Every structure is written in structure tokens, then in C-alpha cells.
mmCIF file of C-alpha atoms (C1' of nucleotides) in Angstrom:
data_model
loop_
_atom_site.group_PDB
_atom_site.id
_atom_site.type_symbol
_atom_site.label_atom_id
_atom_site.label_comp_id
_atom_site.label_asym_id
_atom_site.label_seq_id
_atom_site.Cartn_x
_atom_site.Cartn_y
_atom_site.Cartn_z
ATOM 1 C CA UNK A 1 301.285 -5.244 97.158
ATOM 2 C CA UNK A 2 300.568 -7.453 100.263
ATOM 3 C CA UNK A 3 298.125 -10.046 99.514
ATOM 4 C CA UNK A 4 294.594 -10.158 101.113
ATOM 5 C CA UNK A 5 295.366 -14.237 102.420
ATOM 6 C CA UNK A 6 299.448 -12.995 103.396
ATOM 7 C CA UNK A 7 298.009 -10.120 105.236
ATOM 8 C CA UNK A 8 295.384 -12.353 107.319
ATOM 9 C CA UNK A 9 298.191 -14.902 107.985
ATOM 10 C CA UNK A 10 300.356 -12.296 109.622
ATOM 11 C CA UNK A 11 297.003 -11.398 111.998
ATOM 12 C CA UNK A 12 296.642 -14.444 113.024
ATOM 13 C CA UNK A 13 298.617 -14.906 115.425
ATOM 14 C CA UNK A 14 298.189 -13.449 119.158
ATOM 15 C CA UNK A 15 301.943 -12.841 119.471
ATOM 16 C CA UNK A 16 301.662 -10.365 115.741
ATOM 17 C CA UNK A 17 298.246 -9.323 115.791
ATOM 18 C CA UNK A 18 299.084 -8.158 119.626
ATOM 19 C CA UNK A 19 302.072 -5.839 118.454
ATOM 20 C CA UNK A 20 300.643 -4.598 115.207
ATOM 21 C CA UNK A 21 297.836 -3.123 117.637
ATOM 22 C CA UNK A 22 300.114 -2.359 119.809
ATOM 23 C CA UNK A 23 301.973 -0.839 117.348
ATOM 24 C CA UNK A 24 299.263 0.997 115.366
ATOM 25 C CA UNK A 25 298.012 3.031 118.623
ATOM 26 C CA UNK A 26 301.305 3.735 120.135
ATOM 27 C CA UNK A 27 302.520 5.081 116.432
ATOM 28 C CA UNK A 28 305.629 3.802 117.131
ATOM 29 C CA UNK A 29 307.184 0.774 119.551
ATOM 30 C CA UNK A 30 310.816 -0.988 120.319
ATOM 31 C CA UNK A 31 311.791 -4.676 120.917
ATOM 32 C CA UNK A 32 311.737 -4.698 124.473
ATOM 33 C CA UNK A 33 308.071 -2.900 125.039
ATOM 34 C CA UNK A 34 306.700 -4.829 122.771
ATOM 35 C CA UNK A 35 308.478 -7.728 124.985
ATOM 36 C CA UNK A 36 307.896 -6.092 128.458
ATOM 37 C CA UNK A 37 303.735 -5.605 127.012
ATOM 38 C CA UNK A 38 303.235 -8.623 125.773
ATOM 39 C CA UNK A 39 305.526 -10.731 128.861
ATOM 40 C CA UNK A 40 306.809 -13.105 125.687
ATOM 41 C CA UNK A 41 310.801 -13.731 125.303
ATOM 42 C CA UNK A 42 312.715 -11.275 123.178
ATOM 43 C CA UNK A 43 313.480 -13.675 120.617
ATOM 44 C CA UNK A 44 310.113 -14.533 119.874
ATOM 45 C CA UNK A 45 309.121 -11.016 119.453
ATOM 46 C CA UNK A 46 311.900 -10.211 117.262
ATOM 47 C CA UNK A 47 311.064 -13.209 114.912
ATOM 48 C CA UNK A 48 307.659 -11.871 114.389
ATOM 49 C CA UNK A 49 308.436 -8.973 113.374
ATOM 50 C CA UNK A 50 311.298 -9.736 111.000
ATOM 51 C CA UNK A 51 308.036 -11.586 109.750
ATOM 52 C CA UNK A 52 306.027 -8.781 109.520
ATOM 53 C CA UNK A 53 308.573 -6.259 108.311
ATOM 54 C CA UNK A 54 309.718 -9.162 105.406
ATOM 55 C CA UNK A 55 306.273 -8.840 104.097
ATOM 56 C CA UNK A 56 306.621 -5.062 104.437
ATOM 57 C CA UNK A 57 303.472 -4.708 106.587
ATOM 58 C CA UNK A 58 306.302 -2.758 109.373
ATOM 59 C CA UNK A 59 309.165 -0.512 108.850
ATOM 60 C CA UNK A 60 312.018 -0.182 111.581
ATOM 61 C CA UNK A 61 314.502 2.533 112.323
ATOM 62 C CA UNK A 62 317.371 2.051 114.403
ATOM 63 C CA UNK A 63 318.356 4.505 117.453
ATOM 64 C CA UNK A 64 321.048 3.769 119.301
ATOM 65 C CA UNK A 65 320.739 0.299 120.548
ATOM 66 C CA UNK A 66 316.872 0.351 120.092
ATOM 67 C CA UNK A 67 314.776 -0.474 116.997
ATOM 68 C CA UNK A 68 312.022 1.089 116.640
ATOM 69 C CA UNK A 69 308.939 -0.634 114.620
ATOM 70 C CA UNK A 70 306.133 1.040 112.819
ATOM 71 C CA UNK A 71 303.745 0.841 110.734
ATOM 72 C CA UNK A 72 305.336 0.719 107.210
ATOM 73 C CA UNK A 73 304.410 4.361 105.445
ATOM 74 C CA UNK A 74 303.237 2.511 102.057
ATOM 75 C CA UNK A 75 300.500 0.557 103.379
ATOM 76 C CA UNK A 76 297.054 0.220 101.226
ATOM 77 C CA UNK A 77 294.387 2.007 102.665
ATOM 78 C CA UNK A 78 291.790 -0.668 103.102
ATOM 79 C CA UNK A 79 294.987 -2.735 105.322
ATOM 80 C CA UNK A 80 295.078 0.463 107.160
ATOM 81 C CA UNK A 81 291.634 0.072 107.927
ATOM 82 C CA UNK A 82 291.285 -4.186 108.711
ATOM 83 C CA UNK A 83 293.697 -3.058 111.449
ATOM 84 C CA UNK A 84 292.482 -0.517 112.614
ATOM 85 C CA UNK A 85 288.869 -1.865 113.015
ATOM 86 C CA UNK A 86 290.356 -4.516 114.305
ATOM 87 C CA UNK A 87 292.097 -2.247 117.187
ATOM 88 C CA UNK A 88 288.744 -0.013 117.805
ATOM 89 C CA UNK A 89 286.865 -3.667 118.113
ATOM 90 C CA UNK A 90 288.730 -5.581 120.428
ATOM 91 C CA UNK A 91 290.209 -3.006 123.529
ATOM 92 C CA UNK A 92 289.639 -6.291 125.651
ATOM 93 C CA UNK A 93 291.967 -8.036 124.032
ATOM 94 C CA UNK A 94 294.668 -5.484 124.268
ATOM 95 C CA UNK A 95 293.966 -4.454 127.622
ATOM 96 C CA UNK A 96 296.056 -6.527 129.387
ATOM 97 C CA UNK A 97 299.178 -5.538 126.972
ATOM 98 C CA UNK A 98 298.908 -2.030 126.999
ATOM 99 C CA UNK A 99 298.417 -1.946 130.488
ATOM 100 C CA UNK A 100 301.526 -3.060 130.906
ATOM 101 C CA UNK A 101 303.131 -0.861 128.533
ATOM 102 C CA UNK A 102 302.032 2.202 130.338
ATOM 103 C CA UNK A 103 303.217 0.309 133.592
ATOM 104 C CA UNK A 104 306.839 0.083 132.161
ATOM 105 C CA UNK A 105 309.639 1.560 133.469
ATOM 106 C CA UNK A 106 312.339 3.109 132.256
ATOM 107 C CA UNK A 107 310.436 3.475 128.206
ATOM 108 C CA UNK A 108 313.644 3.872 125.920
ATOM 109 C CA UNK A 109 310.534 5.640 123.870
ATOM 110 C CA UNK A 110 310.603 8.594 126.304
ATOM 111 C CA UNK A 111 314.535 9.728 125.267
ATOM 112 C CA UNK A 112 313.905 8.592 121.711
ATOM 113 C CA UNK A 113 310.690 11.092 120.845
ATOM 114 C CA UNK A 114 312.907 14.252 122.105
ATOM 115 C CA UNK A 115 314.745 13.274 118.506
ATOM 116 C CA UNK A 116 312.119 12.511 116.253
ATOM 117 C CA UNK A 117 311.254 14.545 112.969
ATOM 118 C CA UNK B 1 281.355 -13.302 120.034
ATOM 119 C CA UNK B 2 284.352 -14.493 117.891
ATOM 120 C CA UNK B 3 287.697 -13.120 118.847
ATOM 121 C CA UNK B 4 289.870 -11.157 116.619
ATOM 122 C CA UNK B 5 292.418 -13.836 116.026
ATOM 123 C CA UNK B 6 290.208 -17.102 115.417
ATOM 124 C CA UNK B 7 288.570 -14.092 112.717
ATOM 125 C CA UNK B 8 292.084 -14.115 110.596
ATOM 126 C CA UNK B 9 293.458 -17.602 111.149
ATOM 127 C CA UNK B 10 290.052 -18.011 109.524
ATOM 128 C CA UNK B 11 290.674 -15.427 106.841
ATOM 129 C CA UNK B 12 294.203 -17.225 106.365
ATOM 130 C CA UNK B 13 293.782 -19.849 104.287
ATOM 131 C CA UNK B 14 292.888 -19.161 100.374
ATOM 132 C CA UNK B 15 289.948 -21.630 99.727
ATOM 133 C CA UNK B 16 288.637 -20.237 103.341
ATOM 134 C CA UNK B 17 288.881 -16.503 102.000
ATOM 135 C CA UNK B 18 287.729 -17.225 98.814
ATOM 136 C CA UNK B 19 284.680 -19.045 99.614
ATOM 137 C CA UNK B 20 283.723 -15.741 102.440
ATOM 138 C CA UNK B 21 284.533 -13.317 100.296
ATOM 139 C CA UNK B 22 282.422 -15.274 97.192
ATOM 140 C CA UNK B 23 279.834 -15.939 99.906
ATOM 141 C CA UNK B 24 279.845 -12.534 100.459
ATOM 142 C CA UNK B 25 279.481 -10.980 97.264
ATOM 143 C CA UNK B 26 276.129 -13.929 96.088
ATOM 144 C CA UNK B 27 274.622 -13.556 99.893
ATOM 145 C CA UNK B 28 273.899 -17.405 99.716
ATOM 146 C CA UNK B 29 275.923 -20.153 97.947
ATOM 147 C CA UNK B 30 275.740 -23.546 97.862
ATOM 148 C CA UNK B 31 278.600 -26.345 97.889
ATOM 149 C CA UNK B 32 278.825 -27.509 94.320
ATOM 150 C CA UNK B 33 279.106 -24.342 93.363
ATOM 151 C CA UNK B 34 282.229 -23.136 95.910
ATOM 152 C CA UNK B 35 283.181 -26.387 94.221
ATOM 153 C CA UNK B 36 283.791 -25.965 90.782
ATOM 154 C CA UNK B 37 284.192 -21.811 91.216
ATOM 155 C CA UNK B 38 287.458 -22.611 92.437
ATOM 156 C CA UNK B 39 288.233 -25.450 91.247
ATOM 157 C CA UNK B 40 288.273 -27.858 94.374
ATOM 158 C CA UNK B 41 287.592 -31.594 95.448
ATOM 159 C CA UNK B 42 284.107 -31.303 97.243
ATOM 160 C CA UNK B 43 285.802 -32.955 100.310
ATOM 161 C CA UNK B 44 288.257 -29.921 100.245
ATOM 162 C CA UNK B 45 285.305 -27.482 100.080
ATOM 163 C CA UNK B 46 282.662 -29.277 102.826
ATOM 164 C CA UNK B 47 285.735 -29.092 105.130
ATOM 165 C CA UNK B 48 286.347 -25.499 105.464
ATOM 166 C CA UNK B 49 282.529 -24.280 105.383
ATOM 167 C CA UNK B 50 282.429 -26.513 107.871
ATOM 168 C CA UNK B 51 285.409 -25.029 109.745
ATOM 169 C CA UNK B 52 284.119 -22.030 109.097
ATOM 170 C CA UNK B 53 280.381 -22.803 110.533
ATOM 171 C CA UNK B 54 281.761 -24.493 113.838
ATOM 172 C CA UNK B 55 283.469 -21.498 114.329
ATOM 173 C CA UNK B 56 280.828 -19.036 113.586
ATOM 174 C CA UNK B 57 281.312 -17.210 111.019
ATOM 175 C CA UNK B 58 279.004 -19.170 108.476
ATOM 176 C CA UNK B 59 275.522 -20.680 108.834
ATOM 177 C CA UNK B 60 273.771 -23.444 106.732
ATOM 178 C CA UNK B 61 270.389 -23.962 105.423
ATOM 179 C CA UNK B 62 269.154 -27.253 103.377
ATOM 180 C CA UNK B 63 266.776 -27.075 100.722
ATOM 181 C CA UNK B 64 266.928 -30.618 99.404
ATOM 182 C CA UNK B 65 270.077 -32.338 98.276
ATOM 183 C CA UNK B 66 271.895 -28.234 98.144
ATOM 184 C CA UNK B 67 273.392 -27.147 102.036
ATOM 185 C CA UNK B 68 273.054 -22.869 101.188
ATOM 186 C CA UNK B 69 275.796 -21.516 102.998
ATOM 187 C CA UNK B 70 275.528 -17.573 103.876
ATOM 188 C CA UNK B 71 277.435 -15.148 106.225
ATOM 189 C CA UNK B 72 275.980 -16.024 109.694
ATOM 190 C CA UNK B 73 273.271 -13.344 110.721
ATOM 191 C CA UNK B 74 274.645 -12.313 114.056
ATOM 192 C CA UNK B 75 278.025 -11.342 112.999
ATOM 193 C CA UNK B 76 279.275 -7.967 114.708
ATOM 194 C CA UNK B 77 279.642 -4.817 112.327
ATOM 195 C CA UNK B 78 283.772 -4.903 112.553
ATOM 196 C CA UNK B 79 283.777 -8.717 110.668
ATOM 197 C CA UNK B 80 281.337 -7.360 108.385
ATOM 198 C CA UNK B 81 283.433 -4.440 107.831
ATOM 199 C CA UNK B 82 286.879 -6.596 107.679
ATOM 200 C CA UNK B 83 285.263 -9.002 104.975
ATOM 201 C CA UNK B 84 283.539 -6.215 102.699
ATOM 202 C CA UNK B 85 286.605 -4.538 102.821
ATOM 203 C CA UNK B 86 288.755 -7.421 101.946
ATOM 204 C CA UNK B 87 286.104 -8.054 99.241
ATOM 205 C CA UNK B 88 285.880 -4.938 97.927
ATOM 206 C CA UNK B 89 289.851 -4.279 97.582
ATOM 207 C CA UNK B 90 290.758 -7.241 96.176
ATOM 208 C CA UNK B 91 289.316 -7.664 92.860
ATOM 209 C CA UNK B 92 291.543 -9.326 91.164
ATOM 210 C CA UNK B 93 292.219 -12.066 93.808
ATOM 211 C CA UNK B 94 288.321 -13.123 93.131
ATOM 212 C CA UNK B 95 288.637 -12.779 89.968
ATOM 213 C CA UNK B 96 288.972 -15.746 88.280
ATOM 214 C CA UNK B 97 287.022 -17.709 90.613
ATOM 215 C CA UNK B 98 283.512 -15.402 90.434
ATOM 216 C CA UNK B 99 283.659 -15.385 86.276
ATOM 217 C CA UNK B 100 283.827 -19.138 86.855
ATOM 218 C CA UNK B 101 281.195 -19.144 88.883
ATOM 219 C CA UNK B 102 278.839 -17.054 86.367
ATOM 220 C CA UNK B 103 280.627 -19.626 83.783
ATOM 221 C CA UNK B 104 278.951 -22.597 85.557
ATOM 222 C CA UNK B 105 275.996 -24.153 84.031
ATOM 223 C CA UNK B 106 272.971 -25.785 86.179
ATOM 224 C CA UNK B 107 273.427 -23.526 89.083
ATOM 225 C CA UNK B 108 270.732 -24.916 91.779
ATOM 226 C CA UNK B 109 270.620 -21.756 93.358
ATOM 227 C CA UNK B 110 268.683 -20.412 90.162
ATOM 228 C CA UNK B 111 266.130 -23.137 91.426
ATOM 229 C CA UNK B 112 266.217 -22.546 95.060
ATOM 230 C CA UNK B 113 265.921 -18.339 94.418
ATOM 231 C CA UNK B 114 262.111 -19.019 93.659
ATOM 232 C CA UNK B 115 261.889 -20.361 96.977
ATOM 233 C CA UNK B 116 263.925 -18.186 99.628
ATOM 234 C CA UNK B 117 261.739 -15.795 101.801
ATOM 235 C "C1'" DA C 1 339.492 -3.513 123.260
ATOM 236 C "C1'" DA C 2 336.975 -5.594 126.724
ATOM 237 C "C1'" DC C 3 332.210 -5.353 128.667
ATOM 238 C "C1'" DT C 4 327.128 -4.199 128.558
ATOM 239 C "C1'" DC C 5 323.257 -3.794 126.307
ATOM 240 C "C1'" DA C 6 319.639 -4.292 122.613
ATOM 241 C "C1'" DT C 7 318.162 -7.121 118.915
ATOM 242 C "C1'" DA C 8 319.109 -10.815 115.389
ATOM 243 C "C1'" DT C 9 319.212 -14.875 113.791
ATOM 244 C "C1'" DA C 10 320.069 -20.552 113.267
ATOM 245 C "C1'" DT C 11 318.827 -24.850 114.683
ATOM 246 C "C1'" DG C 12 316.071 -28.958 115.914
ATOM 247 C "C1'" DG C 13 312.245 -30.595 117.619
ATOM 248 C "C1'" DA C 14 306.733 -30.012 118.684
ATOM 249 C "C1'" DA C 15 302.214 -29.165 117.768
ATOM 250 C "C1'" DA C 16 299.350 -27.597 114.545
ATOM 251 C "C1'" DA C 17 297.270 -27.329 109.973
ATOM 252 C "C1'" DT C 18 296.699 -29.001 105.705
ATOM 253 C "C1'" DC C 19 295.448 -32.501 102.337
ATOM 254 C "C1'" DG C 20 294.020 -36.806 99.415
ATOM 255 C "C1'" DA C 21 291.677 -40.581 99.524
ATOM 256 C "C1'" DA C 22 288.170 -43.862 101.072
ATOM 257 C "C1'" DT C 23 284.109 -43.985 103.254
ATOM 258 C "C1'" DA C 24 279.276 -42.545 105.542
ATOM 259 C "C1'" DT C 25 275.231 -39.551 105.538
ATOM 260 C "C1'" DG C 26 271.190 -37.450 103.588
ATOM 261 C "C1'" DT C 27 267.902 -36.338 99.916
ATOM 262 C "C1'" DT C 28 265.732 -37.056 95.705
ATOM 263 C "C1'" DT C 29 264.637 -40.454 91.809
ATOM 264 C "C1'" DT C 30 263.761 -44.059 89.652
ATOM 265 C "C1'" DA D 1 264.232 -49.968 98.027
ATOM 266 C "C1'" DA D 2 268.041 -49.338 95.093
ATOM 267 C "C1'" DA D 3 270.029 -46.325 92.293
ATOM 268 C "C1'" DA D 4 271.842 -41.566 91.873
ATOM 269 C "C1'" DC D 5 273.587 -37.043 94.169
ATOM 270 C "C1'" DA D 6 275.450 -33.730 97.227
ATOM 271 C "C1'" DT D 7 277.344 -32.981 101.131
ATOM 272 C "C1'" DA D 8 279.968 -34.467 105.611
ATOM 273 C "C1'" DT D 9 283.295 -36.933 107.858
ATOM 274 C "C1'" DT D 10 287.219 -40.020 109.079
ATOM 275 C "C1'" DC D 11 292.272 -41.923 109.133
ATOM 276 C "C1'" DG D 12 296.761 -41.033 107.687
ATOM 277 C "C1'" DA D 13 300.213 -38.384 105.544
ATOM 278 C "C1'" DT D 14 302.611 -34.175 104.269
ATOM 279 C "C1'" DT D 15 303.312 -29.748 105.540
ATOM 280 C "C1'" DT D 16 303.546 -25.365 107.490
ATOM 281 C "C1'" DT D 17 303.864 -22.655 111.974
ATOM 282 C "C1'" DC D 18 305.958 -21.797 116.567
ATOM 283 C "C1'" DC D 19 308.811 -21.929 119.916
ATOM 284 C "C1'" DA D 20 313.048 -22.792 123.147
ATOM 285 C "C1'" DT D 21 317.319 -22.304 123.711
ATOM 286 C "C1'" DA D 22 321.927 -20.792 122.166
ATOM 287 C "C1'" DT D 23 324.645 -18.223 119.738
ATOM 288 C "C1'" DA D 24 325.780 -14.065 116.357
ATOM 289 C "C1'" DT D 25 325.353 -9.066 115.929
ATOM 290 C "C1'" DG D 26 325.930 -4.035 117.192
ATOM 291 C "C1'" DA D 27 326.327 -0.517 119.584
ATOM 292 C "C1'" DG D 28 326.763 2.367 123.440
ATOM 293 C "C1'" DT D 29 330.112 2.527 127.110
ATOM 294 C "C1'" DT D 30 334.034 2.053 130.269
#
DNA sequence: AACTCATATATGGAAAATCGAATATGTTTT
DNA sequence: AAAACATATTCGATTTTCCATATATGAGTT
């Protein structure tokens, strides 16, 4: 069970918050997609994702060379609700990253999406 | 307009989060009540409240020697909703502070409550 | 097996957050 | 106006967070 302080600390960083909101919006994203969408270095993205995974907010799965992150399945309802509220009420906060993601060419998601359960 | 990162940073500290949740629960609290409920030093409480006020999460009013803090009237709906979710889903996180507040003798609130609009 | 690509981690340093202690301000009481 | 009380602020120090760089791991590809 995640504590409220731990949750809010996780959301209190621009890179982490945008990552979580993008992942929530897109269901699942790999490191390189977040790297492109947020225009940040690979280690930076990877480090924050590892942190979010360690806390239990995210879970990952590897598919070939790519590692896909999504919200953890076992999150309490109120955690998901808080994230959903943040997402739906801060469209402009995420717009640039979101547009950048859609403009990205060669997204591995397309290839992977055909293999999902 | 508060940004989501600013909001979550505000909630990412135990003293601040408990203060905000207690204030939300009790409508209005003065520094000495929070000091007692959270069992923290006066400067520490005061400093965090000042920070929350500066951000625009709290507003204060002075009544005699006491300064009462409450949630800011002009907060966006989603901000209040997030705080309400945190409050209703983390009873145990707040229980000790809450009990300590109720056990406090000579609460100035009692005197002030007769003068509120 | 060597090479490439995607991702992860380790390290040292910089920046930011937090704190305790001391002190200042403002209000009431005497 | 001095004393007492509630609150605010300053200061230096500690701790925590964050980052860039370099390097490691792990999976496909040739």
C-alpha cells in the first residue's frame, strides 16, 4: 500500500508527472517514446521510471528490445482517481509532450500492439 | 492558477500534507492547534503554512492573537477533489494527529467560533 | 561471436528542500 | 509601557533530490 506522501512525492517532479499522465493516457509506453515525447535524456527517463516502478506505481514488461511501462494493476482506487483528475484538468500541461508523442515516427508501439493479450 | 507540479510538491511533505488534511477536515485551524496536533515546533508549522499560503493553497485571517488558516476559497475544483480523495482514503495516516487535536485543551477555536460570519 | 539498439545503473557533483535555533513582529493583558 | 502570548522570519547547516556523464546489461541482428 502506497502512502499518500510517497504518492505525492512521485507526482512532484515534472518528468515523473508527465510520464505518469502520458502513460495513463496511452495505457502503455516504452522508454524511447517517453524520451521523445518529453525531450529528455534516456538515463533521466529511465531513472524516474525505475523509481516509479520501485514505489509500485508502475509495472513493466519487456517485449524484445523494448520495455513497456504502464500503471500498476493493483493500485488503490483513490490513487487512480487522483491521477485521472490531474490528467483531465491539466490538458495544457501535457499538450506539448502529447503532440510530440503523436508526431514521433517509428513508434515501437505499433509493432508491439499486435501482440498484446 | 496553481500548476499540478506545484500542488503535488505542496502535498509531498508529511507536515504540510497533514496540515492540509486537518484543515480540510476542520474547516479552519490556527497555528497552535496544528502545532499540538502534529507535535511539531511552532516555527516548523508556521514556515510550512507560510509556504502553502504563498502558493495560494491556504488563506489566513487574524483574530486577536491567533491566525487561522483555511483552504483558499478560490481553489480549482480538481484541487479540492484531490485533497478530498487523499483525506477520505487515508484515515490512519491522519488518525493520531486528529485524536491529538481533539484531546487538546483550551482550543482557541471554541472562543473564535462564536464570532465567525 | 561481434555489433547494434534499447534500457538500466553507478558515480560524483549541484541544486533544492528541510530543519533547529535564535530572533523579530504583532496583539493582548496588566 | 512592560510583560506575556501567538505567530513569523532569518540564518546556517544538514539532508534530500536531481542531474549529466560514463558505463553496464540484455535482446536482437548480422
